[in-house]
């Protein structure tokens, strides 16, 4: 995993997510998503808020939960995402960022992890799937990104305090042996690779 700079992997994941989000369109913002609590509009707000939160955390300002929940889309969600991605890229590009403590109150109250860029990378790549699945688009990230994300996903705690409704990830889903790495990644993080929108929803 770390034979590549995690910051470069993160930049590539953000660029890929941006491509997926660029194709959303205003008429789809009320669609349900694989994240039960969010419409597509809510999911995109969450993604923007996460970008802003991680950018703040990289600079020692991530402890307040409010920092992570101010994602605003305005009239142009792709533009809002691009602006938040720029904030992350700039913050993660600073010297010494890999050694800084990141406060991650959205994962668990009081949690601090040094140089937690890997968790942002993982979050970004999987939320790109959430968006793609919502609008019926393909999710085809570079295999190198998926392999790296699988290594990070294996480090995500699986205890009830870390998984479940209202938390960062759902419990692991058991999947048959031999599934593609992308499907395995989704299942490890509590996503059903075969998710489709509720009957009657138009994409």
mmCIF file of C-alpha atoms in Angstrom:
data_model
loop_
_atom_site.group_PDB
_atom_site.id
_atom_site.type_symbol
_atom_site.label_atom_id
_atom_site.label_comp_id
_atom_site.label_asym_id
_atom_site.label_seq_id
_atom_site.Cartn_x
_atom_site.Cartn_y
_atom_site.Cartn_z
ATOM 1 C CA UNK A 1 0.000 0.000 0.000
ATOM 2 C CA UNK A 2 2.521 2.615 1.100
ATOM 3 C CA UNK A 3 4.851 1.962 -1.812
ATOM 4 C CA UNK A 4 2.757 4.791 -3.299
ATOM 5 C CA UNK A 5 2.271 8.174 -1.684
ATOM 6 C CA UNK A 6 -1.134 8.067 0.018
ATOM 7 C CA UNK A 7 -1.569 11.709 -0.913
ATOM 8 C CA UNK A 8 -1.294 10.854 -4.598
ATOM 9 C CA UNK A 9 -3.796 8.028 -4.199
ATOM 10 C CA UNK A 10 -6.144 10.474 -2.489
ATOM 11 C CA UNK A 11 -5.765 13.034 -5.275
ATOM 12 C CA UNK A 12 -6.623 10.364 -7.823
ATOM 13 C CA UNK A 13 -9.661 9.224 -5.830
ATOM 14 C CA UNK A 14 -10.893 12.816 -5.593
ATOM 15 C CA UNK A 15 -10.439 13.294 -9.322
ATOM 16 C CA UNK A 16 -12.372 10.090 -10.000
ATOM 17 C CA UNK A 17 -15.181 11.077 -7.625
ATOM 18 C CA UNK A 18 -15.346 14.429 -9.377
ATOM 19 C CA UNK A 19 -15.898 12.696 -12.709
ATOM 20 C CA UNK A 20 -18.789 10.702 -11.243
ATOM 21 C CA UNK A 21 -20.356 13.752 -9.588
ATOM 22 C CA UNK A 22 -20.038 15.871 -12.745
ATOM 23 C CA UNK A 23 -22.652 13.637 -14.393
ATOM 24 C CA UNK A 24 -25.263 13.809 -11.616
ATOM 25 C CA UNK A 25 -27.566 16.542 -12.966
ATOM 26 C CA UNK A 26 -30.046 18.647 -10.965
ATOM 27 C CA UNK A 27 -33.027 16.414 -11.662
ATOM 28 C CA UNK A 28 -31.584 13.521 -9.671
ATOM 29 C CA UNK A 29 -30.863 15.198 -6.347
ATOM 30 C CA UNK A 30 -33.963 13.755 -4.638
ATOM 31 C CA UNK A 31 -33.090 10.128 -5.506
ATOM 32 C CA UNK A 32 -32.545 7.629 -2.664
ATOM 33 C CA UNK A 33 -28.990 6.396 -2.201
ATOM 34 C CA UNK A 34 -27.331 3.274 -0.737
ATOM 35 C CA UNK A 35 -26.915 5.365 2.438
ATOM 36 C CA UNK A 36 -30.400 4.977 4.006
ATOM 37 C CA UNK A 37 -30.498 8.385 5.687
ATOM 38 C CA UNK A 38 -29.618 10.419 2.600
ATOM 39 C CA UNK A 39 -31.051 11.450 -0.710
ATOM 40 C CA UNK A 40 -28.456 12.197 -3.360
ATOM 41 C CA UNK A 41 -28.530 15.838 -2.285
ATOM 42 C CA UNK A 42 -27.807 14.830 1.313
ATOM 43 C CA UNK A 43 -25.050 12.462 0.256
ATOM 44 C CA UNK A 44 -23.336 15.139 -1.818
ATOM 45 C CA UNK A 45 -23.573 17.577 1.086
ATOM 46 C CA UNK A 46 -21.971 14.944 3.302
ATOM 47 C CA UNK A 47 -19.142 14.385 0.811
ATOM 48 C CA UNK A 48 -18.442 18.114 0.579
ATOM 49 C CA UNK A 49 -18.600 18.385 4.376
ATOM 50 C CA UNK A 50 -16.151 15.505 4.757
ATOM 51 C CA UNK A 51 -13.717 17.190 2.402
ATOM 52 C CA UNK A 52 -13.963 20.407 4.376
ATOM 53 C CA UNK A 53 -13.609 18.512 7.653
ATOM 54 C CA UNK A 54 -10.524 16.591 6.578
ATOM 55 C CA UNK A 55 -8.939 19.780 5.242
ATOM 56 C CA UNK A 56 -9.533 21.409 8.625
ATOM 57 C CA UNK A 57 -8.273 18.328 10.503
ATOM 58 C CA UNK A 58 -5.045 18.349 8.497
ATOM 59 C CA UNK A 59 -4.437 21.838 9.863
ATOM 60 C CA UNK A 60 -5.328 21.034 13.462
ATOM 61 C CA UNK A 61 -8.856 22.436 13.321
ATOM 62 C CA UNK A 62 -10.978 19.295 13.028
ATOM 63 C CA UNK A 63 -12.084 18.651 16.615
ATOM 64 C CA UNK A 64 -15.451 20.438 16.389
ATOM 65 C CA UNK A 65 -18.154 18.288 14.810
ATOM 66 C CA UNK A 66 -19.640 21.381 13.180
ATOM 67 C CA UNK A 67 -16.541 21.650 10.962
ATOM 68 C CA UNK A 68 -17.561 18.391 9.289
ATOM 69 C CA UNK A 69 -21.214 19.255 8.715
ATOM 70 C CA UNK A 70 -21.259 22.545 6.874
ATOM 71 C CA UNK A 71 -21.096 21.124 3.359
ATOM 72 C CA UNK A 72 -23.179 23.359 1.120
ATOM 73 C CA UNK A 73 -23.949 22.649 -2.515
ATOM 74 C CA UNK A 74 -25.450 25.941 -3.644
ATOM 75 C CA UNK A 75 -26.849 25.865 -7.151
ATOM 76 C CA UNK A 76 -23.997 23.793 -8.591
ATOM 77 C CA UNK A 77 -23.127 20.573 -6.690
ATOM 78 C CA UNK A 78 -20.211 19.578 -8.966
ATOM 79 C CA UNK A 79 -18.664 23.012 -8.473
ATOM 80 C CA UNK A 80 -19.132 22.769 -4.693
ATOM 81 C CA UNK A 81 -17.429 19.371 -4.723
ATOM 82 C CA UNK A 82 -14.547 20.685 -6.843
ATOM 83 C CA UNK A 83 -14.010 23.590 -4.427
ATOM 84 C CA UNK A 84 -13.955 21.241 -1.425
ATOM 85 C CA UNK A 85 -11.592 18.849 -3.225
ATOM 86 C CA UNK A 86 -9.227 21.764 -3.844
ATOM 87 C CA UNK A 87 -9.229 22.523 -0.101
ATOM 88 C CA UNK A 88 -8.270 18.913 0.674
ATOM 89 C CA UNK A 89 -5.542 18.753 -1.944
ATOM 90 C CA UNK A 90 -3.997 21.957 -0.646
ATOM 91 C CA UNK A 91 -4.163 20.875 3.007
ATOM 92 C CA UNK A 92 -2.825 17.379 2.318
ATOM 93 C CA UNK A 93 -0.021 18.813 0.222
ATOM 94 C CA UNK A 94 1.502 20.727 3.140
ATOM 95 C CA UNK A 95 4.861 19.649 4.500
ATOM 96 C CA UNK A 96 4.672 17.374 7.534
ATOM 97 C CA UNK A 97 0.976 16.563 7.130
ATOM 98 C CA UNK A 98 1.552 12.799 7.364
ATOM 99 C CA UNK A 99 2.789 13.221 10.932
ATOM 100 C CA UNK A 100 0.072 15.581 12.161
ATOM 101 C CA UNK A 101 -2.708 14.358 14.469
ATOM 102 C CA UNK A 102 -6.084 14.410 12.733
ATOM 103 C CA UNK A 103 -9.161 14.807 14.954
ATOM 104 C CA UNK A 104 -11.935 12.597 13.513
ATOM 105 C CA UNK A 105 -15.086 13.221 15.581
ATOM 106 C CA UNK A 106 -17.314 11.879 12.797
ATOM 107 C CA UNK A 107 -15.737 8.437 13.126
ATOM 108 C CA UNK A 108 -15.781 8.395 16.932
ATOM 109 C CA UNK A 109 -15.956 11.103 19.568
ATOM 110 C CA UNK A 110 -12.466 12.027 20.718
ATOM 111 C CA UNK A 111 -10.717 9.937 18.051
ATOM 112 C CA UNK A 112 -7.366 11.290 16.853
ATOM 113 C CA UNK A 113 -5.229 9.503 14.257
ATOM 114 C CA UNK A 114 -1.853 10.685 12.917
ATOM 115 C CA UNK A 115 -1.870 11.521 9.209
ATOM 116 C CA UNK A 116 -5.313 10.012 8.572
ATOM 117 C CA UNK A 117 -5.310 10.672 4.846
ATOM 118 C CA UNK A 118 -5.947 6.979 4.175
ATOM 119 C CA UNK A 119 -9.388 7.219 5.748
ATOM 120 C CA UNK A 120 -10.283 10.170 3.520
ATOM 121 C CA UNK A 121 -9.059 8.245 0.496
ATOM 122 C CA UNK A 122 -11.216 5.256 1.446
ATOM 123 C CA UNK A 123 -14.259 7.433 2.138
ATOM 124 C CA UNK A 124 -13.898 9.257 -1.168
ATOM 125 C CA UNK A 125 -13.579 6.124 -3.281
ATOM 126 C CA UNK A 126 -16.557 4.372 -1.689
ATOM 127 C CA UNK A 127 -18.784 7.450 -1.758
ATOM 128 C CA UNK A 128 -18.057 7.620 -5.492
ATOM 129 C CA UNK A 129 -19.724 4.204 -5.672
ATOM 130 C CA UNK A 130 -22.680 5.485 -3.646
ATOM 131 C CA UNK A 131 -23.208 8.261 -6.193
ATOM 132 C CA UNK A 132 -22.679 5.999 -9.200
ATOM 133 C CA UNK A 133 -25.088 3.365 -7.870
ATOM 134 C CA UNK A 134 -27.705 6.041 -7.195
ATOM 135 C CA UNK A 135 -27.723 7.320 -10.778
ATOM 136 C CA UNK A 136 -27.132 3.971 -12.468
ATOM 137 C CA UNK A 137 -23.621 4.803 -13.658
ATOM 138 C CA UNK A 138 -20.626 2.494 -13.814
ATOM 139 C CA UNK A 139 -18.160 2.509 -10.924
ATOM 140 C CA UNK A 140 -14.816 1.621 -12.442
ATOM 141 C CA UNK A 141 -11.963 3.127 -10.423
ATOM 142 C CA UNK A 142 -8.388 2.261 -11.270
ATOM 143 C CA UNK A 143 -7.485 -1.186 -9.918
ATOM 144 C CA UNK A 144 -4.540 0.306 -8.048
ATOM 145 C CA UNK A 145 -6.930 2.506 -6.080
ATOM 146 C CA UNK A 146 -9.150 -0.454 -5.211
ATOM 147 C CA UNK A 147 -6.198 -2.563 -4.032
ATOM 148 C CA UNK A 148 -4.934 0.256 -1.832
ATOM 149 C CA UNK A 149 -8.414 0.873 -0.441
ATOM 150 C CA UNK A 150 -8.815 -2.809 0.467
ATOM 151 C CA UNK A 151 -5.663 -2.611 2.565
ATOM 152 C CA UNK A 152 -6.999 0.399 4.459
ATOM 153 C CA UNK A 153 -10.491 -1.075 4.824
ATOM 154 C CA UNK A 154 -8.996 -4.065 6.630
ATOM 155 C CA UNK A 155 -7.883 -1.648 9.372
ATOM 156 C CA UNK A 156 -11.359 -0.214 10.008
ATOM 157 C CA UNK A 157 -12.609 -1.440 13.410
ATOM 158 C CA UNK A 158 -15.458 -3.957 13.273
ATOM 159 C CA UNK A 159 -16.788 -3.547 16.808
ATOM 160 C CA UNK A 160 -20.368 -2.353 17.496
ATOM 161 C CA UNK A 161 -19.057 1.027 18.681
ATOM 162 C CA UNK A 162 -17.611 1.642 15.213
ATOM 163 C CA UNK A 163 -20.200 0.045 12.925
ATOM 164 C CA UNK A 164 -23.922 0.558 12.578
ATOM 165 C CA UNK A 165 -26.647 3.193 12.045
ATOM 166 C CA UNK A 166 -25.365 6.733 12.446
ATOM 167 C CA UNK A 167 -21.720 5.630 12.380
ATOM 168 C CA UNK A 168 -19.147 5.904 9.607
ATOM 169 C CA UNK A 169 -19.657 2.337 8.348
ATOM 170 C CA UNK A 170 -22.242 -0.423 8.509
ATOM 171 C CA UNK A 171 -21.308 -3.943 9.681
ATOM 172 C CA UNK A 172 -19.361 -6.107 7.228
ATOM 173 C CA UNK A 173 -21.507 -7.964 4.694
ATOM 174 C CA UNK A 174 -20.608 -11.596 3.974
ATOM 175 C CA UNK A 175 -19.993 -12.175 0.268
ATOM 176 C CA UNK A 176 -19.179 -15.275 -1.793
ATOM 177 C CA UNK A 177 -15.553 -16.148 -2.437
ATOM 178 C CA UNK A 178 -14.250 -14.987 -5.793
ATOM 179 C CA UNK A 179 -16.019 -11.640 -6.086
ATOM 180 C CA UNK A 180 -14.071 -8.818 -7.772
ATOM 181 C CA UNK A 181 -11.957 -6.670 -5.481
ATOM 182 C CA UNK A 182 -14.299 -3.710 -5.915
ATOM 183 C CA UNK A 183 -17.259 -5.727 -4.640
ATOM 184 C CA UNK A 184 -15.175 -7.067 -1.762
ATOM 185 C CA UNK A 185 -14.241 -3.526 -0.788
ATOM 186 C CA UNK A 186 -17.871 -2.456 -0.704
ATOM 187 C CA UNK A 187 -18.873 -5.467 1.405
ATOM 188 C CA UNK A 188 -16.079 -4.934 3.939
ATOM 189 C CA UNK A 189 -17.457 -1.440 4.479
ATOM 190 C CA UNK A 190 -21.057 -2.585 4.836
ATOM 191 C CA UNK A 191 -22.273 -1.857 1.315
ATOM 192 C CA UNK A 192 -24.247 -4.381 -0.705
ATOM 193 C CA UNK A 193 -22.498 -4.561 -4.106
ATOM 194 C CA UNK A 194 -25.802 -5.435 -5.765
ATOM 195 C CA UNK A 195 -27.735 -2.454 -4.357
ATOM 196 C CA UNK A 196 -30.389 -0.975 -6.638
ATOM 197 C CA UNK A 197 -32.784 1.896 -5.883
ATOM 198 C CA UNK A 198 -36.250 1.132 -4.534
ATOM 199 C CA UNK A 199 -38.773 -0.025 -7.120
ATOM 200 C CA UNK A 200 -40.277 2.825 -9.084
ATOM 201 C CA UNK A 201 -37.431 5.276 -8.631
ATOM 202 C CA UNK A 202 -36.284 6.676 -11.967
ATOM 203 C CA UNK A 203 -32.596 7.260 -12.543
#
